[in-house]
Amino acid sequence: MKVENQKAWFFVLPVLVLVAFNALVPMMTVVNYSVQETFGNNQFFWQGLDWFEQILRSERFHAALGRQFLFTFLILIIQVPLGIVIALSMPRSGFWVPVCLVLMALPMLIPWNVVGAMWNIFALPKIGLLGYFLNDVVGINYDFTQDPLAAWFTIIAMDVWHWTSLVVLLAYAGLVSIPDAYYQAARIDGASSWAVFRHIQLPKMKNVLTIAILLRFMDSFNVYTEPFTLTGGGPGNSTTLLSIDLVKIALGQFDLGPAGAMSLIYFAITLLVSWLFYTLMTRNDT
Amino acid sequence: MARITLDKLRHSYLREPTGPADYALKGLDVEWRDGGAYALLGPSGCGKSTLLNIISGLLTPSEGRILFDDQDVTGLPPDQRNIAQVFQFPVIYDTMSVRQNLAFPLKNRGVDQARIDRAVGEIAGMLGVEDLLDRRAAGLAPDDKQKISMGRGLVRDDVNVIMFDEPLTVIDPHLKFSLRSKLKELHQRIETTMIYVTHDQTEALTFADEVVVMQDGEVVQIGTPVELFERPGHTFVGHFIGSPGMNVLPAERAGTGVSFHGQPVQLDGAIRDGASGRLEIGVRPEFVTLADHGIDATVTKVSDVGRHKVVEARVGETRINAMTEGAVPPTGSAVQLAFRADRTRLYADGWLASGEGVR
């Protein structure tokens, strides 16, 4: 006979407590702000869904969201193919493997605000190496503090430098797990190197690449520290991404209600896109 | 289709090999007839996979040549040798359907679509996978996957040789038999030279017309399954093939013959001139009988293996297996063993040294 009791709940309890304090409770305070208005003094007035409506209709939000999607799209379309190409050209065995791996991991080990500060100095016209090189050696008029296009170029370059390694390492892990027999069979079958990539390497990398894209999507969609340290959202609002705008509203203007509503919308978009992407990529696996 | 000749083939994985121990293959001279079914049999690490990779062109030998008919192919890459290889673990292209998998080698060689369709249909029929043609290859069972990887080798009509590298390793035991007989049947139909690498004697003996037995990078014997069984050229072949393997007993010279434990043993023929070194008598358990005269022994174990029983007896420190179908004596009892003379051989330093036509 099966004895039923509820003791198993005790095993789940620590996790429940942990999740409650690091996710649920903070999240519920945001929900709390998003439906109320406050003028300080700890006084709150019920506002219903007004803030949500206001944010969703706001042109400022649309512009920031557009910039956010553009940023994520650009870095994905550069980092994923670039990461695959670098992973393919890395050696599979021998002395250089650990050297390559360590070199690849280095950018990811640098604290995010340091990356922003580094690139800020690096790209400053007249002073920084990149700024000096582009202005005085190549002769392009480049100033990311004045020119929106230059600012975009710089934040994209910075993110590519910082995060392509993640795609490289994951893709490389996928590549080295392919048994030699596949390459040997392909050689015997007379497959071209494109066919080897298309029919062996890419399918075997599919799972790790799904994870890589998912991680890169979430991180770049929520990115704050690096672009903020580099450009502060400027010039003007040209590099004000969603997260930077959110901090401006919440801490700059101290509009806690709209900021709360915006956070929830932001979270919902990230969750929805991640879920859609993951579901689409894995639907054929079972 | 081609005759394959290995000419003084040596291979070392080291850049500067110094002694024989550095060589994975220590000098092979073998000729394989066009259209034959061969097996390469040997324990793990004996160099059979190295040899296979050299024939397919995935490895270039350190020394020696490989000839397909009279063409030297030693320096050619795999795709120019017109060979096919089936690997231990089934290799299939996950993204393609079964049909596309089978068509892949032809497509890469620019064969026209009508011929591809015909060849794929024919091979699918032979392998019995017609129903699977439009399925995605990724979802198949291991034995079907292995059939598909065989099919990719068979689909080309210009292959010189098809090589199998322990292809049944991942197949369930009850499917091994059917896949093995399918392979045999395919060989009879398409008559391509086939080389089958395995460490499983049953697979080698049932598949091949001729078996090449290897040990430590050397060929110890080439022969038909019957020859390997009845007249092992080396004690290694004797105990590697057969279950249980051949009894190998320490022997001494006694006049013109030999003796074991002080009792003269009759051999199948004259001893080779100058046979010296470590002398051993080899006799298979099938040819040892419990008799009323012969060598005194004590029964130590009896195992029933179904059709017959294996009696293990001890003479001094030496163990001898005998196979019998009749009544068996109880453990501990004294018996007398007789060897069938025409199946009892002498080995000197491991090599056959009695009977007709020995080296």
CSV table of C-alpha atoms in Angstrom, one decimal, chain A:
chain,number,residue,atom,x,y,z
A,1,MET,CA,0.0,0.0,0.0
A,2,LYS,CA,1.2,3.5,-0.8
A,3,VAL,CA,1.6,5.7,2.2
A,4,GLU,CA,0.9,9.3,1.4
A,5,ASN,CA,2.2,12.2,3.5
A,6,GLN,CA,3.2,15.8,2.9
A,7,LYS,CA,6.8,15.5,4.2
A,8,ALA,CA,8.3,16.1,0.8
A,9,TRP,CA,7.3,19.8,1.0
A,10,PHE,CA,10.1,20.3,3.6
A,11,PHE,CA,12.6,19.5,1.0
A,12,VAL,CA,11.3,22.1,-1.4
A,13,LEU,CA,10.9,24.7,1.4
A,14,PRO,CA,14.5,26.1,1.3
A,15,VAL,CA,14.3,26.8,-2.4
A,16,LEU,CA,10.9,28.3,-2.0
A,17,VAL,CA,12.2,30.7,0.6
A,18,LEU,CA,15.2,31.6,-1.5
A,19,VAL,CA,13.1,32.3,-4.6
A,20,ALA,CA,10.6,34.2,-2.6
A,21,PHE,CA,13.3,36.6,-1.2
A,22,ASN,CA,15.3,37.1,-4.3
A,23,ALA,CA,12.5,37.2,-6.9
A,24,LEU,CA,8.9,37.1,-5.7
A,25,VAL,CA,9.1,39.7,-3.0
A,26,PRO,CA,11.0,42.3,-5.0
A,27,MET,CA,8.8,41.6,-8.0
A,28,MET,CA,5.6,42.1,-5.9
A,29,THR,CA,6.9,45.5,-4.7
A,30,VAL,CA,7.3,46.5,-8.3
A,31,VAL,CA,3.7,45.3,-9.0
A,32,ASN,CA,2.6,47.3,-6.0
A,33,TYR,CA,4.2,50.5,-7.3
A,34,SER,CA,2.9,49.9,-10.8
A,35,VAL,CA,-0.8,50.3,-9.8
A,36,GLN,CA,-0.4,53.2,-7.4
A,37,GLU,CA,0.7,56.9,-7.4
A,38,THR,CA,3.0,58.3,-4.7
A,39,PHE,CA,4.2,61.8,-3.9
A,40,GLY,CA,6.5,60.6,-1.2
A,41,ASN,CA,5.8,60.5,2.6
A,42,ASN,CA,4.9,56.9,2.1
A,43,GLN,CA,1.4,57.9,0.8
A,44,PHE,CA,-0.1,55.8,-2.0
A,45,PHE,CA,-3.2,56.4,-4.2
A,46,TRP,CA,-4.8,53.6,-6.2
A,47,GLN,CA,-4.2,54.2,-9.9
A,48,GLY,CA,-5.4,50.9,-11.5
A,49,LEU,CA,-3.9,50.1,-15.0
A,50,ASP,CA,-3.4,53.8,-15.9
A,51,TRP,CA,0.4,53.6,-15.8
A,52,PHE,CA,0.4,50.6,-18.1
A,53,GLU,CA,-1.8,52.4,-20.6
A,54,GLN,CA,0.3,55.6,-20.4
A,55,ILE,CA,3.6,53.7,-21.0
A,56,LEU,CA,2.2,51.6,-23.8
A,57,ARG,CA,1.0,54.8,-25.6
A,58,SER,CA,4.1,56.8,-24.8
A,59,GLU,CA,6.3,57.8,-27.8
A,60,ARG,CA,9.3,57.9,-25.6
A,61,PHE,CA,8.8,54.2,-24.6
A,62,HIS,CA,8.3,53.2,-28.3
A,63,ALA,CA,11.5,55.0,-29.2
A,64,ALA,CA,13.5,53.3,-26.4
A,65,LEU,CA,12.0,49.9,-27.2
A,66,GLY,CA,12.9,50.4,-30.9
A,67,ARG,CA,16.5,51.3,-30.0
A,68,GLN,CA,16.6,48.3,-27.7
A,69,PHE,CA,15.4,45.9,-30.4
A,70,LEU,CA,17.8,47.4,-32.9
A,71,PHE,CA,20.7,47.0,-30.5
A,72,THR,CA,19.9,43.4,-29.7
A,73,PHE,CA,19.3,42.6,-33.4
A,74,LEU,CA,22.7,44.1,-34.4
A,75,ILE,CA,24.8,42.4,-31.8
A,76,LEU,CA,23.1,39.0,-32.5
A,77,ILE,CA,23.6,39.3,-36.2
A,78,ILE,CA,27.3,40.1,-35.7
A,79,GLN,CA,28.1,37.9,-32.7
A,80,VAL,CA,26.5,34.6,-33.7
A,81,PRO,CA,28.1,34.2,-37.1
A,82,LEU,CA,31.4,35.7,-35.9
A,83,GLY,CA,31.4,33.4,-32.9
A,84,ILE,CA,30.8,30.3,-35.1
A,85,VAL,CA,33.6,31.4,-37.5
A,86,ILE,CA,36.1,31.9,-34.7
A,87,ALA,CA,35.1,28.5,-33.1
A,88,LEU,CA,35.5,26.7,-36.5
A,89,SER,CA,39.0,28.2,-36.9
A,90,MET,CA,40.2,27.3,-33.4
A,91,PRO,CA,42.4,24.2,-33.1
A,92,ARG,CA,40.7,21.0,-31.9
A,93,SER,CA,43.7,19.6,-30.1
A,94,GLY,CA,47.2,20.4,-29.0
A,95,PHE,CA,49.1,23.1,-27.2
A,96,TRP,CA,47.1,26.0,-28.5
A,97,VAL,CA,43.7,24.8,-27.3
A,98,PRO,CA,44.1,26.1,-23.7
A,99,VAL,CA,45.8,29.3,-24.9
A,100,CYS,CA,42.9,30.0,-27.2
A,101,LEU,CA,40.3,29.2,-24.6
A,102,VAL,CA,41.9,31.5,-22.0
A,103,LEU,CA,42.3,34.3,-24.5
A,104,MET,CA,38.7,33.9,-25.4
A,105,ALA,CA,37.5,33.9,-21.9
A,106,LEU,CA,39.4,37.1,-20.9
A,107,PRO,CA,36.9,39.8,-22.0
A,108,MET,CA,34.1,38.1,-20.1
A,109,LEU,CA,36.1,38.2,-16.9
A,110,ILE,CA,36.3,42.0,-16.9
A,111,PRO,CA,33.7,43.8,-14.7
A,112,TRP,CA,31.0,45.4,-16.8
A,113,ASN,CA,31.5,49.0,-15.7
A,114,VAL,CA,35.3,48.6,-16.3
A,115,VAL,CA,34.5,47.5,-19.8
A,116,GLY,CA,32.4,50.7,-20.3
A,117,ALA,CA,35.1,52.9,-18.8
A,118,MET,CA,37.8,51.2,-20.8
A,119,TRP,CA,36.0,51.7,-24.1
A,120,ASN,CA,35.1,55.3,-23.1
A,121,ILE,CA,38.8,56.2,-22.8
A,122,PHE,CA,39.7,54.0,-25.8
A,123,ALA,CA,37.3,55.7,-28.1
A,124,LEU,CA,37.7,59.4,-27.0
A,125,PRO,CA,38.8,61.5,-29.9
A,126,LYS,CA,42.4,62.9,-29.6
A,127,ILE,CA,43.0,61.0,-26.3
A,128,GLY,CA,42.0,57.3,-26.8
A,129,LEU,CA,43.8,54.9,-29.1
A,130,LEU,CA,40.8,54.2,-31.3
A,131,GLY,CA,39.6,57.8,-31.3
A,132,TYR,CA,43.1,59.1,-32.3
A,133,PHE,CA,43.6,56.3,-34.9
A,134,LEU,CA,40.2,57.0,-36.6
A,135,ASN,CA,40.5,60.8,-36.6
A,136,ASP,CA,44.2,61.4,-37.1
A,137,VAL,CA,45.4,58.3,-39.0
A,138,VAL,CA,42.5,57.2,-41.1
A,139,GLY,CA,41.0,60.6,-41.3
A,140,ILE,CA,37.4,59.9,-40.5
A,141,ASN,CA,35.6,62.5,-38.4
A,142,TYR,CA,34.7,60.3,-35.4
A,143,ASP,CA,33.4,61.5,-32.1
A,144,PHE,CA,31.0,59.3,-30.2
A,145,THR,CA,30.1,62.1,-27.7
A,146,GLN,CA,28.7,64.2,-30.6
A,147,ASP,CA,27.6,61.9,-33.4
A,148,PRO,CA,24.8,59.4,-32.8
A,149,LEU,CA,26.1,57.1,-35.6
A,150,ALA,CA,29.6,57.0,-34.0
A,151,ALA,CA,28.0,56.4,-30.6
A,152,TRP,CA,26.1,53.4,-32.0
A,153,PHE,CA,29.2,52.1,-33.7
A,154,THR,CA,31.0,52.3,-30.4
A,155,ILE,CA,28.5,50.5,-28.2
A,156,ILE,CA,28.0,47.7,-30.8
A,157,ALA,CA,31.8,47.3,-31.1
A,158,MET,CA,32.1,47.2,-27.3
A,159,ASP,CA,29.4,44.6,-26.9
A,160,VAL,CA,30.9,42.4,-29.7
A,161,TRP,CA,34.3,42.6,-28.1
A,162,HIS,CA,32.9,41.8,-24.7
A,163,TRP,CA,30.5,39.0,-25.5
A,164,THR,CA,31.4,37.2,-28.8
A,165,SER,CA,33.6,34.9,-26.7
A,166,LEU,CA,30.5,33.4,-25.1
A,167,VAL,CA,29.2,32.3,-28.5
A,168,VAL,CA,32.7,31.1,-29.4
A,169,LEU,CA,33.0,29.0,-26.3
A,170,LEU,CA,29.6,27.4,-26.6
A,171,ALA,CA,30.0,26.7,-30.3
A,172,TYR,CA,33.4,25.3,-29.7
A,173,ALA,CA,32.0,23.0,-27.0
A,174,GLY,CA,29.5,21.8,-29.6
A,175,LEU,CA,32.2,21.3,-32.2
A,176,VAL,CA,34.6,19.2,-30.2
A,177,SER,CA,31.8,16.8,-29.2
A,178,ILE,CA,31.4,15.6,-32.8
A,179,PRO,CA,33.1,12.2,-33.2
A,180,ASP,CA,35.9,11.9,-35.8
A,181,ALA,CA,33.9,9.3,-37.6
A,182,TYR,CA,31.5,11.9,-38.9
A,183,TYR,CA,34.3,13.9,-40.6
A,184,GLN,CA,35.8,10.7,-41.9
A,185,ALA,CA,32.5,9.5,-43.3
A,186,ALA,CA,32.0,12.9,-44.9
A,187,ARG,CA,35.4,12.8,-46.6
A,188,ILE,CA,34.6,9.3,-47.9
A,189,ASP,CA,31.2,10.5,-49.1
A,190,GLY,CA,33.0,13.3,-51.0
A,191,ALA,CA,31.3,16.1,-49.1
A,192,SER,CA,32.5,19.7,-49.6
A,193,SER,CA,33.5,21.7,-46.6
A,194,TRP,CA,30.2,23.7,-46.9
A,195,ALA,CA,28.3,20.4,-46.8
A,196,VAL,CA,30.3,19.3,-43.8
A,197,PHE,CA,29.3,22.6,-42.1
A,198,ARG,CA,25.7,22.5,-43.2
A,199,HIS,CA,25.0,18.8,-42.5
A,200,ILE,CA,27.4,17.9,-39.6
A,201,GLN,CA,28.7,20.8,-37.7
A,202,LEU,CA,25.7,23.1,-37.7
A,203,PRO,CA,23.2,20.4,-36.7
A,204,LYS,CA,25.5,19.2,-33.9
A,205,MET,CA,25.9,22.8,-32.7
A,206,LYS,CA,22.2,23.5,-32.8
A,207,ASN,CA,21.5,22.9,-29.1
A,208,VAL,CA,24.4,25.0,-27.8
A,209,LEU,CA,23.7,27.7,-30.3
A,210,THR,CA,20.1,27.9,-29.1
A,211,ILE,CA,21.4,28.4,-25.6
A,212,ALA,CA,24.0,31.0,-26.8
A,213,ILE,CA,21.4,33.0,-28.7
A,214,LEU,CA,19.0,32.9,-25.8
A,215,LEU,CA,21.7,34.1,-23.3
A,216,ARG,CA,22.9,36.8,-25.6
A,217,PHE,CA,19.3,37.9,-26.3
A,218,MET,CA,18.4,38.2,-22.6
A,219,ASP,CA,21.7,39.8,-21.6
A,220,SER,CA,21.8,42.3,-24.5
A,221,PHE,CA,18.1,43.1,-24.2
A,222,ASN,CA,18.6,44.0,-20.5
A,223,VAL,CA,22.0,45.6,-20.9
A,224,TYR,CA,22.6,48.7,-18.8
A,225,THR,CA,26.1,49.1,-17.3
A,226,GLU,CA,28.3,49.1,-20.3
A,227,PRO,CA,26.4,51.5,-22.7
A,228,PHE,CA,25.5,53.8,-19.8
A,229,THR,CA,29.2,54.0,-18.7
A,230,LEU,CA,30.2,54.6,-22.2
A,231,THR,CA,27.7,57.1,-23.6
A,232,GLY,CA,25.3,57.8,-20.7
A,233,GLY,CA,22.5,57.3,-23.3
A,234,GLY,CA,23.7,60.1,-25.5
A,235,PRO,CA,24.3,62.1,-27.5
A,236,GLY,CA,20.8,63.3,-26.9
A,237,ASN,CA,18.7,60.2,-26.4
A,238,SER,CA,20.3,58.4,-29.3
A,239,THR,CA,21.7,55.5,-27.3
A,240,THR,CA,19.1,55.5,-24.5
A,241,LEU,CA,18.2,51.9,-24.4
A,242,LEU,CA,15.2,50.6,-22.5
A,243,SER,CA,17.0,49.9,-19.3
A,244,ILE,CA,18.7,53.3,-19.3
A,245,ASP,CA,15.4,55.0,-19.9
A,246,LEU,CA,13.9,53.0,-17.1
A,247,VAL,CA,16.6,54.1,-14.6
A,248,LYS,CA,16.0,57.7,-15.7
A,249,ILE,CA,12.3,57.5,-15.0
A,250,ALA,CA,12.7,55.6,-11.7
A,251,LEU,CA,15.7,57.3,-10.2
A,252,GLY,CA,16.0,60.5,-12.2
A,253,GLN,CA,12.4,61.6,-12.2
A,254,PHE,CA,11.4,59.4,-9.2
A,255,ASP,CA,8.2,58.4,-11.1
A,256,LEU,CA,7.9,55.1,-9.3
A,257,GLY,CA,4.5,54.2,-10.7
A,258,PRO,CA,5.3,54.5,-14.4
A,259,ALA,CA,8.7,53.0,-13.8
A,260,GLY,CA,7.0,50.0,-12.1
A,261,ALA,CA,4.6,49.5,-15.0
A,262,MET,CA,7.5,49.9,-17.5
A,263,SER,CA,9.6,47.3,-15.6
A,264,LEU,CA,6.7,44.8,-15.8
A,265,ILE,CA,6.2,45.4,-19.5
A,266,TYR,CA,9.9,45.1,-20.1
A,267,PHE,CA,10.0,41.8,-18.2
A,268,ALA,CA,7.0,40.5,-20.1
A,269,ILE,CA,8.7,41.3,-23.5
A,270,THR,CA,11.9,39.6,-22.5
A,271,LEU,CA,10.1,36.5,-21.3
A,272,LEU,CA,7.8,36.3,-24.3
A,273,VAL,CA,10.6,36.6,-26.9
A,274,SER,CA,12.8,34.1,-25.0
A,275,TRP,CA,9.9,31.6,-24.7
A,276,LEU,CA,8.9,32.0,-28.4
A,277,PHE,CA,12.5,31.5,-29.5
A,278,TYR,CA,13.1,28.5,-27.3
A,279,THR,CA,9.8,26.8,-28.2
A,280,LEU,CA,10.5,27.3,-31.9
A,281,MET,CA,14.0,26.0,-31.8
A,282,THR,CA,13.2,22.9,-29.8
A,283,ARG,CA,9.8,21.9,-31.1
A,284,ASN,CA,11.3,19.2,-33.5
A,285,ASP,CA,13.4,17.6,-30.8
A,286,THR,CA,10.8,15.3,-29.3
